PDB file of C-alpha atoms in Angstrom:
ATOM      1  CA  UNK A  13      -8.426  -7.906  -6.908  1.00  0.00           C
ATOM      2  CA  UNK A  14      -6.931  -4.927  -8.813  1.00  0.00           C
ATOM      3  CA  UNK A  15      -3.416  -3.553  -8.201  1.00  0.00           C
ATOM      4  CA  UNK A  16      -5.142  -0.406  -6.654  1.00  0.00           C
ATOM      5  CA  UNK A  17      -7.023  -2.621  -4.250  1.00  0.00           C
ATOM      6  CA  UNK A  18      -3.925  -4.551  -3.305  1.00  0.00           C
ATOM      7  CA  UNK A  19      -2.189  -1.227  -2.721  1.00  0.00           C
ATOM      8  CA  UNK A  20      -4.906  -0.002  -0.240  1.00  0.00           C
ATOM      9  CA  UNK A  21      -4.903  -3.359   1.579  1.00  0.00           C
ATOM     10  CA  UNK A  22      -1.157  -3.018   2.051  1.00  0.00           C
ATOM     11  CA  UNK A  23      -1.297   0.630   3.156  1.00  0.00           C
ATOM     12  CA  UNK A  24      -4.488   0.809   5.125  1.00  0.00           C
ATOM     13  CA  UNK A  25      -5.210  -2.486   6.820  1.00  0.00           C
ATOM     14  CA  UNK A  26      -8.793  -2.358   5.587  1.00  0.00           C
ATOM     15  CA  UNK A  27     -11.658  -2.754   8.059  1.00  0.00           C
ATOM     16  CA  UNK A  28     -15.177  -1.629   8.652  1.00  0.00           C
ATOM     17  CA  UNK A  29     -13.849   1.608  10.155  1.00  0.00           C
ATOM     18  CA  UNK A  30     -13.411   4.578   7.801  1.00  0.00           C
ATOM     19  CA  UNK A  31     -11.463   7.673   8.846  1.00  0.00           C
ATOM     20  CA  UNK A  32     -11.867  11.120   7.318  1.00  0.00           C
ATOM     21  CA  UNK A  33      -9.002  13.625   7.579  1.00  0.00           C
ATOM     22  CA  UNK A  34      -9.820  17.387   7.057  1.00  0.00           C
ATOM     23  CA  UNK A  35      -7.739  20.415   7.287  1.00  0.00           C
ATOM     24  CA  UNK A  36      -8.780  23.059   9.801  1.00  0.00           C
ATOM     25  CA  UNK A  37      -8.185  26.740  10.350  1.00  0.00           C
ATOM     26  CA  UNK A  38      -8.694  29.952   8.322  1.00  0.00           C
ATOM     27  CA  UNK A  39      -6.636  29.000   5.228  1.00  0.00           C
ATOM     28  CA  UNK A  40      -8.814  26.078   4.138  1.00  0.00           C
ATOM     29  CA  UNK A  41     -10.033  25.947   0.593  1.00  0.00           C
ATOM     30  CA  UNK A  42     -10.490  23.433  -2.261  1.00  0.00           C
ATOM     31  CA  UNK A  43      -8.077  22.375  -5.022  1.00  0.00           C
ATOM     32  CA  UNK A  44      -8.911  22.265  -8.851  1.00  0.00           C
ATOM     33  CA  UNK A  45     -10.776  19.067  -8.442  1.00  0.00           C
ATOM     34  CA  UNK A  46     -12.771  19.960  -5.334  1.00  0.00           C
ATOM     35  CA  UNK A  47     -10.648  18.343  -2.612  1.00  0.00           C
ATOM     36  CA  UNK A  48     -10.288  20.066   0.712  1.00  0.00           C
ATOM     37  CA  UNK A  49      -6.820  21.797   0.845  1.00  0.00           C
ATOM     38  CA  UNK A  50      -4.958  24.102   3.232  1.00  0.00           C
ATOM     39  CA  UNK A  51      -2.159  26.527   2.215  1.00  0.00           C
ATOM     40  CA  UNK A  52       0.386  28.182   4.496  1.00  0.00           C
ATOM     41  CA  UNK A  53       3.275  30.592   3.475  1.00  0.00           C
ATOM     42  CA  UNK A  54       6.396  31.843   5.207  1.00  0.00           C
ATOM     43  CA  UNK A  55       9.847  33.049   3.982  1.00  0.00           C
ATOM     44  CA  UNK A  56      10.654  31.258   0.644  1.00  0.00           C
ATOM     45  CA  UNK A  57       8.153  28.471   1.163  1.00  0.00           C
ATOM     46  CA  UNK A  58       4.515  27.850   0.296  1.00  0.00           C
ATOM     47  CA  UNK A  59       3.018  24.596   1.518  1.00  0.00           C
ATOM     48  CA  UNK A  60      -0.250  23.089   0.307  1.00  0.00           C
ATOM     49  CA  UNK A  61      -1.643  19.933   2.081  1.00  0.00           C
ATOM     50  CA  UNK A  62      -4.513  17.780   0.704  1.00  0.00           C
ATOM     51  CA  UNK A  63      -5.687  14.870   2.866  1.00  0.00           C
ATOM     52  CA  UNK A  64      -6.563  11.747   0.699  1.00  0.00           C
ATOM     53  CA  UNK A  65     -10.222  11.283   0.491  1.00  0.00           C
ATOM     54  CA  UNK A  66     -11.744   8.971   3.234  1.00  0.00           C
ATOM     55  CA  UNK A  67      -8.831   6.549   3.508  1.00  0.00           C
ATOM     56  CA  UNK A  68     -10.183   3.353   5.167  1.00  0.00           C
ATOM     57  CA  UNK A  69      -8.052   2.409   8.151  1.00  0.00           C
ATOM     58  CA  UNK A  70      -7.974   0.691  11.477  1.00  0.00           C
ATOM     59  CA  UNK A  71      -7.122   2.553  14.680  1.00  0.00           C
ATOM     60  CA  UNK A  72      -3.289   2.348  14.597  1.00  0.00           C
ATOM     61  CA  UNK A  73      -3.440   2.476  10.756  1.00  0.00           C
ATOM     62  CA  UNK A  74      -2.250   5.112   8.342  1.00  0.00           C
ATOM     63  CA  UNK A  75      -3.373   8.253   6.675  1.00  0.00           C
ATOM     64  CA  UNK A  76      -2.190   9.744   3.404  1.00  0.00           C
ATOM     65  CA  UNK A  77      -1.379  13.437   2.778  1.00  0.00           C
ATOM     66  CA  UNK A  78      -0.669  14.850  -0.609  1.00  0.00           C
ATOM     67  CA  UNK A  79       1.976  17.654  -0.305  1.00  0.00           C
ATOM     68  CA  UNK A  80       3.066  20.471  -2.562  1.00  0.00           C
ATOM     69  CA  UNK A  81       5.957  22.741  -1.704  1.00  0.00           C
ATOM     70  CA  UNK A  82       6.790  25.912  -3.796  1.00  0.00           C
ATOM     71  CA  UNK A  83       9.963  27.763  -3.632  1.00  0.00           C
ATOM     72  CA  UNK A  84       8.880  31.494  -3.814  1.00  0.00           C
ATOM     73  CA  UNK A  85      12.524  32.648  -2.968  1.00  0.00           C
ATOM     74  CA  UNK A  86      15.569  33.360  -5.029  1.00  0.00           C
ATOM     75  CA  UNK A  87      17.779  30.457  -3.898  1.00  0.00           C
ATOM     76  CA  UNK A  88      17.500  26.698  -4.305  1.00  0.00           C
ATOM     77  CA  UNK A  89      16.163  24.853  -1.127  1.00  0.00           C
ATOM     78  CA  UNK A  90      16.443  21.200  -0.026  1.00  0.00           C
ATOM     79  CA  UNK A  91      13.296  19.503   1.027  1.00  0.00           C
ATOM     80  CA  UNK A  92      12.918  15.904   2.191  1.00  0.00           C
ATOM     81  CA  UNK A  93      11.436  13.631   4.869  1.00  0.00           C
ATOM     82  CA  UNK A  94      13.661  15.091   7.607  1.00  0.00           C
ATOM     83  CA  UNK A  95      11.945  18.428   7.146  1.00  0.00           C
ATOM     84  CA  UNK A  96       8.433  17.134   7.894  1.00  0.00           C
ATOM     85  CA  UNK A  97       7.227  16.374  11.391  1.00  0.00           C
ATOM     86  CA  UNK A  98       3.774  15.309  12.462  1.00  0.00           C
ATOM     87  CA  UNK A  99       2.314  15.038  16.087  1.00  0.00           C
ATOM     88  CA  UNK A 100      -0.939  14.654  17.943  1.00  0.00           C
ATOM     89  CA  UNK A 101      -2.038  14.899  21.597  1.00  0.00           C
ATOM     90  CA  UNK A 102      -0.672  11.366  21.980  1.00  0.00           C
ATOM     91  CA  UNK A 103       2.795  12.437  20.869  1.00  0.00           C
ATOM     92  CA  UNK A 104       4.875  12.469  17.719  1.00  0.00           C
ATOM     93  CA  UNK A 105       3.536  10.553  14.651  1.00  0.00           C
ATOM     94  CA  UNK A 106       5.831   8.471  12.566  1.00  0.00           C
ATOM     95  CA  UNK A 107       6.226   9.393   8.864  1.00  0.00           C
ATOM     96  CA  UNK A 108       6.666   6.073   7.065  1.00  0.00           C
ATOM     97  CA  UNK A 109       9.667   5.966   4.858  1.00  0.00           C
ATOM     98  CA  UNK A 110       9.934   4.904   1.248  1.00  0.00           C
ATOM     99  CA  UNK A 111      12.321   2.052   2.478  1.00  0.00           C
ATOM    100  CA  UNK A 112       9.698   0.724   4.894  1.00  0.00           C
ATOM    101  CA  UNK A 113       6.910   0.795   2.393  1.00  0.00           C
ATOM    102  CA  UNK A 114       9.125  -0.954  -0.126  1.00  0.00           C
ATOM    103  CA  UNK A 115      10.028  -3.667   2.471  1.00  0.00           C
ATOM    104  CA  UNK A 116       6.322  -4.226   3.315  1.00  0.00           C
ATOM    105  CA  UNK A 117       5.418  -4.576  -0.406  1.00  0.00           C
ATOM    106  CA  UNK A 118       8.147  -7.144  -0.906  1.00  0.00           C
ATOM    107  CA  UNK A 119       7.239  -9.029   2.326  1.00  0.00           C
ATOM    108  CA  UNK A 120       3.467  -9.217   1.481  1.00  0.00           C
ATOM    109  CA  UNK A 121       4.319 -10.347  -2.162  1.00  0.00           C
ATOM    110  CA  UNK A 122       6.638 -13.045  -0.671  1.00  0.00           C
ATOM    111  CA  UNK A 123       3.834 -14.424   1.703  1.00  0.00           C
ATOM    112  CA  UNK A 124       1.241 -14.443  -1.169  1.00  0.00           C
ATOM    113  CA  UNK A 125       3.705 -16.345  -3.411  1.00  0.00           C
ATOM    114  CA  UNK A 126       4.331 -18.846  -0.557  1.00  0.00           C
ATOM    115  CA  UNK A 127       0.655 -19.381  -0.133  1.00  0.00           C
ATOM    116  CA  UNK A 128       0.280 -20.192  -3.867  1.00  0.00           C
ATOM    117  CA  UNK A 129       3.193 -22.645  -3.665  1.00  0.00           C
ATOM    118  CA  UNK A 130       1.662 -24.218  -0.627  1.00  0.00           C
ATOM    119  CA  UNK A 131      -1.694 -24.537  -2.569  1.00  0.00           C
ATOM    120  CA  UNK A 132       0.227 -26.042  -5.525  1.00  0.00           C
ATOM    121  CA  UNK A 133       1.830 -28.683  -3.366  1.00  0.00           C
ATOM    122  CA  UNK A 134      -1.505 -29.401  -1.569  1.00  0.00           C
ATOM    123  CA  UNK A 135      -3.227 -29.996  -4.859  1.00  0.00           C
ATOM    124  CA  UNK A 136      -1.751 -33.497  -5.269  1.00  0.00           C
ATOM    125  CA  UNK A 137      -3.438 -36.302  -3.588  1.00  0.00           C
ATOM    126  CA  UNK A 138      -1.444 -38.349  -1.035  1.00  0.00           C
ATOM    127  CA  UNK A 139      -1.796 -41.650  -2.928  1.00  0.00           C
ATOM    128  CA  UNK A 140       0.394 -44.599  -4.010  1.00  0.00           C
ATOM    129  CA  UNK A 141       1.938 -44.398  -7.501  1.00  0.00           C
ATOM    130  CA  UNK A 142      -0.795 -45.494  -9.916  1.00  0.00           C
ATOM    131  CA  UNK A 143      -3.191 -45.104 -12.230  1.00  0.00           C
ATOM    132  CA  UNK A 144      -3.867 -42.875 -15.126  1.00  0.00           C
ATOM    133  CA  UNK A 145      -2.665 -44.105 -18.434  1.00  0.00           C
ATOM    134  CA  UNK A 146      -3.798 -41.052 -20.462  1.00  0.00           C
ATOM    135  CA  UNK A 147      -1.770 -38.128 -21.875  1.00  0.00           C
ATOM    136  CA  UNK A 148      -0.041 -36.351 -19.056  1.00  0.00           C
ATOM    137  CA  UNK A 149       1.902 -33.834 -21.066  1.00  0.00           C
ATOM    138  CA  UNK A 150       0.127 -30.890 -19.593  1.00  0.00           C
ATOM    139  CA  UNK A 151       0.170 -32.102 -15.965  1.00  0.00           C
ATOM    140  CA  UNK A 152       2.939 -30.907 -13.484  1.00  0.00           C
ATOM    141  CA  UNK A 153       6.003 -33.040 -13.335  1.00  0.00           C
ATOM    142  CA  UNK A 154       5.160 -34.120  -9.703  1.00  0.00           C
ATOM    143  CA  UNK A 155       1.902 -35.587 -10.829  1.00  0.00           C
ATOM    144  CA  UNK A 156       3.598 -37.255 -13.832  1.00  0.00           C
ATOM    145  CA  UNK A 157       6.114 -38.902 -11.445  1.00  0.00           C
ATOM    146  CA  UNK A 158       3.224 -40.144  -9.223  1.00  0.00           C
ATOM    147  CA  UNK A 159       1.276 -41.578 -12.198  1.00  0.00           C
ATOM    148  CA  UNK A 160       3.996 -43.158 -14.405  1.00  0.00           C
ATOM    149  CA  UNK A 161       3.802 -46.629 -13.112  1.00  0.00           C
ATOM    150  CA  UNK A 162       1.183 -48.160 -15.303  1.00  0.00           C
ATOM    151  CA  UNK A 163      -2.557 -48.197 -16.050  1.00  0.00           C
ATOM    152  CA  UNK A 164      -5.348 -47.686 -13.632  1.00  0.00           C
ATOM    153  CA  UNK A 165      -5.758 -50.158 -10.758  1.00  0.00           C
ATOM    154  CA  UNK A 166      -6.692 -50.397  -7.145  1.00  0.00           C
ATOM    155  CA  UNK A 167      -8.653 -48.152  -4.789  1.00  0.00           C
ATOM    156  CA  UNK A 168      -5.951 -45.400  -4.885  1.00  0.00           C
ATOM    157  CA  UNK A 169      -6.287 -44.727  -8.595  1.00  0.00           C
ATOM    158  CA  UNK A 170      -6.423 -41.123  -9.685  1.00  0.00           C
ATOM    159  CA  UNK A 171      -9.317 -40.553 -12.138  1.00  0.00           C
ATOM    160  CA  UNK A 172      -9.013 -38.619 -15.263  1.00  0.00           C
ATOM    161  CA  UNK A 173     -11.353 -36.028 -13.696  1.00  0.00           C
ATOM    162  CA  UNK A 174      -8.820 -35.634 -10.835  1.00  0.00           C
ATOM    163  CA  UNK A 175      -5.989 -35.118 -13.332  1.00  0.00           C
ATOM    164  CA  UNK A 176      -8.140 -32.412 -15.015  1.00  0.00           C
ATOM    165  CA  UNK A 177      -8.846 -30.701 -11.656  1.00  0.00           C
ATOM    166  CA  UNK A 178      -5.096 -30.618 -10.841  1.00  0.00           C
ATOM    167  CA  UNK A 179      -4.306 -29.111 -14.302  1.00  0.00           C
ATOM    168  CA  UNK A 180      -6.926 -26.402 -13.751  1.00  0.00           C
ATOM    169  CA  UNK A 181      -5.617 -25.700 -10.277  1.00  0.00           C
ATOM    170  CA  UNK A 182      -2.197 -25.432 -11.628  1.00  0.00           C
ATOM    171  CA  UNK A 183      -3.414 -22.873 -14.232  1.00  0.00           C
ATOM    172  CA  UNK A 184      -5.251 -20.804 -11.552  1.00  0.00           C
ATOM    173  CA  UNK A 185      -2.081 -20.755  -9.356  1.00  0.00           C
ATOM    174  CA  UNK A 186      -0.007 -19.636 -12.307  1.00  0.00           C
ATOM    175  CA  UNK A 187      -2.421 -16.816 -12.976  1.00  0.00           C
ATOM    176  CA  UNK A 188      -2.409 -15.769  -9.325  1.00  0.00           C
ATOM    177  CA  UNK A 189       1.335 -15.590  -9.288  1.00  0.00           C
ATOM    178  CA  UNK A 190       1.322 -13.475 -12.357  1.00  0.00           C
ATOM    179  CA  UNK A 191      -1.130 -11.053 -10.643  1.00  0.00           C
ATOM    180  CA  UNK A 192       1.099 -10.977  -7.586  1.00  0.00           C
ATOM    181  CA  UNK A 193       4.080 -10.103  -9.741  1.00  0.00           C
ATOM    182  CA  UNK A 194       2.093  -7.392 -11.320  1.00  0.00           C
ATOM    183  CA  UNK A 195       0.856  -5.964  -8.030  1.00  0.00           C
ATOM    184  CA  UNK A 196       4.428  -5.914  -6.569  1.00  0.00           C
ATOM    185  CA  UNK A 197       5.795  -4.180  -9.708  1.00  0.00           C
ATOM    186  CA  UNK A 198       3.022  -1.447  -9.790  1.00  0.00           C
ATOM    187  CA  UNK A 199       3.153  -0.904  -5.979  1.00  0.00           C
ATOM    188  CA  UNK A 200       6.927  -0.384  -6.082  1.00  0.00           C
ATOM    189  CA  UNK A 201       6.450   2.043  -8.911  1.00  0.00           C
ATOM    190  CA  UNK A 202       3.762   3.906  -6.876  1.00  0.00           C
ATOM    191  CA  UNK A 203       6.234   4.132  -3.885  1.00  0.00           C
ATOM    192  CA  UNK A 204       8.971   5.463  -6.138  1.00  0.00           C
ATOM    193  CA  UNK A 205       6.694   8.171  -7.553  1.00  0.00           C
ATOM    194  CA  UNK A 206       4.767   9.126  -4.392  1.00  0.00           C
ATOM    195  CA  UNK A 207       6.880   8.778  -1.193  1.00  0.00           C
ATOM    196  CA  UNK A 208       8.852  11.515   0.373  1.00  0.00           C
ATOM    197  CA  UNK A 209      12.468  11.693  -0.803  1.00  0.00           C
ATOM    198  CA  UNK A 210      15.121  14.422  -0.551  1.00  0.00           C
ATOM    199  CA  UNK A 211      14.884  16.880  -3.452  1.00  0.00           C
ATOM    200  CA  UNK A 212      16.193  20.304  -4.403  1.00  0.00           C
ATOM    201  CA  UNK A 213      13.645  22.925  -5.442  1.00  0.00           C
ATOM    202  CA  UNK A 214      14.848  25.754  -7.671  1.00  0.00           C
ATOM    203  CA  UNK A 215      13.234  29.203  -7.312  1.00  0.00           C
ATOM    204  CA  UNK A 216       9.779  29.253  -8.665  1.00  0.00           C
ATOM    205  CA  UNK A 217       9.574  25.511  -8.957  1.00  0.00           C
ATOM    206  CA  UNK A 218       7.022  23.143  -7.259  1.00  0.00           C
ATOM    207  CA  UNK A 219       7.584  19.861  -5.637  1.00  0.00           C
ATOM    208  CA  UNK A 220       4.862  17.254  -5.020  1.00  0.00           C
ATOM    209  CA  UNK A 221       5.101  14.195  -2.729  1.00  0.00           C
ATOM    210  CA  UNK A 222       2.926  12.049  -0.330  1.00  0.00           C
ATOM    211  CA  UNK A 223       3.392  11.661   3.416  1.00  0.00           C
ATOM    212  CA  UNK A 224       2.104   8.441   4.995  1.00  0.00           C
ATOM    213  CA  UNK A 225       1.491   8.888   8.670  1.00  0.00           C
ATOM    214  CA  UNK A 226       1.353   6.016  11.168  1.00  0.00           C
ATOM    215  CA  UNK A 227      -1.467   6.852  13.794  1.00  0.00           C
ATOM    216  CA  UNK A 228      -1.245   5.683  17.401  1.00  0.00           C
ATOM    217  CA  UNK A 229      -2.880   2.243  18.294  1.00  0.00           C
ATOM    218  CA  UNK A 230      -4.748   3.854  21.208  1.00  0.00           C
ATOM    219  CA  UNK A 231      -6.047   6.860  19.218  1.00  0.00           C
ATOM    220  CA  UNK A 232      -9.505   8.032  20.016  1.00  0.00           C
ATOM    221  CA  UNK A 233     -11.542  10.080  17.412  1.00  0.00           C
ATOM    222  CA  UNK A 234     -11.612  12.905  16.654  1.00  0.00           C
ATOM    223  CA  UNK A 235      -7.847  13.248  16.701  1.00  0.00           C
ATOM    224  CA  UNK A 236      -6.154  16.683  16.072  1.00  0.00           C
ATOM    225  CA  UNK A 237      -2.951  16.293  14.084  1.00  0.00           C
ATOM    226  CA  UNK A 238      -0.310  18.942  13.407  1.00  0.00           C
ATOM    227  CA  UNK A 239       1.989  18.755  10.364  1.00  0.00           C
ATOM    228  CA  UNK A 240       5.145  20.988  10.462  1.00  0.00           C
ATOM    229  CA  UNK A 241       7.597  21.773   7.665  1.00  0.00           C
ATOM    230  CA  UNK A 242      10.925  23.030   9.031  1.00  0.00           C
ATOM    231  CA  UNK A 243      13.599  24.502   6.657  1.00  0.00           C
ATOM    232  CA  UNK A 244      16.361  26.954   7.132  1.00  0.00           C
ATOM    233  CA  UNK A 245      14.898  28.422  10.338  1.00  0.00           C
ATOM    234  CA  UNK A 246      11.454  28.670   8.824  1.00  0.00           C
ATOM    235  CA  UNK A 247       8.524  26.715  10.248  1.00  0.00           C
ATOM    236  CA  UNK A 248       5.212  26.123   8.604  1.00  0.00           C
ATOM    237  CA  UNK A 249       2.318  24.444  10.427  1.00  0.00           C
ATOM    238  CA  UNK A 250      -0.926  22.800   9.159  1.00  0.00           C
ATOM    239  CA  UNK A 251      -3.699  21.765  11.420  1.00  0.00           C
ATOM    240  CA  UNK A 252      -5.713  18.572  10.509  1.00  0.00           C
ATOM    241  CA  UNK A 253      -8.494  16.752  12.148  1.00  0.00           C
ATOM    242  CA  UNK A 254      -9.026  12.948  11.870  1.00  0.00           C
ATOM    243  CA  UNK A 255     -12.488  11.619  12.733  1.00  0.00           C
ATOM    244  CA  UNK A 256     -14.545   8.561  12.173  1.00  0.00           C
ATOM    245  CA  UNK A 257     -17.187   9.121   9.456  1.00  0.00           C
ATOM    246  CA  UNK A 258     -20.455  10.058  10.825  1.00  0.00           C
ATOM    247  CA  UNK A 259     -19.024  11.272  14.053  1.00  0.00           C
ATOM    248  CA  UNK A 260     -19.957  14.782  15.297  1.00  0.00           C
ATOM    249  CA  UNK A 261     -16.725  16.803  15.315  1.00  0.00           C
ATOM    250  CA  UNK A 262     -18.330  20.097  16.276  1.00  0.00           C
ATOM    251  CA  UNK A 263     -18.509  19.385  20.041  1.00  0.00           C
TER     252      UNK A 263
END
């Protein structure tokens, strides 16, 4: 599994259900690579929202919104997670913080590592000290300790083939742990680069970030969603519609 696949598993709780999120209203267009986008302006702010394409989720899962805020005024403005609010007919939607995403990545990596360590411990047969008198230099120390009492004998003897199997399993586990480490590192870097954080935007400058929204567990599709940016008495609103792929949203 690639790091990108791990990332989607962590964020989206993959299932057979696929949700599509589209902007609605009279300000909908497309960005430079053809994705549906909506732009609203007011005061010194311009907000562009681009839903991520067909994020696979479960009801009660998450959606990803790409955001761009432009300061069209003459003074520096502060933007951060506290300025964004999302709601639906079922109430306010939670914007998932960078801290929560980081904690989830670390927790999932911890459980994956523990599963590998459990597999490592379970790879050793529960036998009496025996048996194999060959070269054990490449076998884990636990195996060496169990097989250091002499040459092969008895029904509990571990065969050379069993020793090779354990060595290969150990190599597989080591490779899996390396992949988990790489996934955790790349996922944390993604969070650092994408998640909403407080920033200051100078006049004429752009800021880009990603909002991850937690959807209600009892959501029914299609689900209208409203995203609001509030700053300095100014309020910009974007209307979105989340629906299951293949569902008729014109009714």
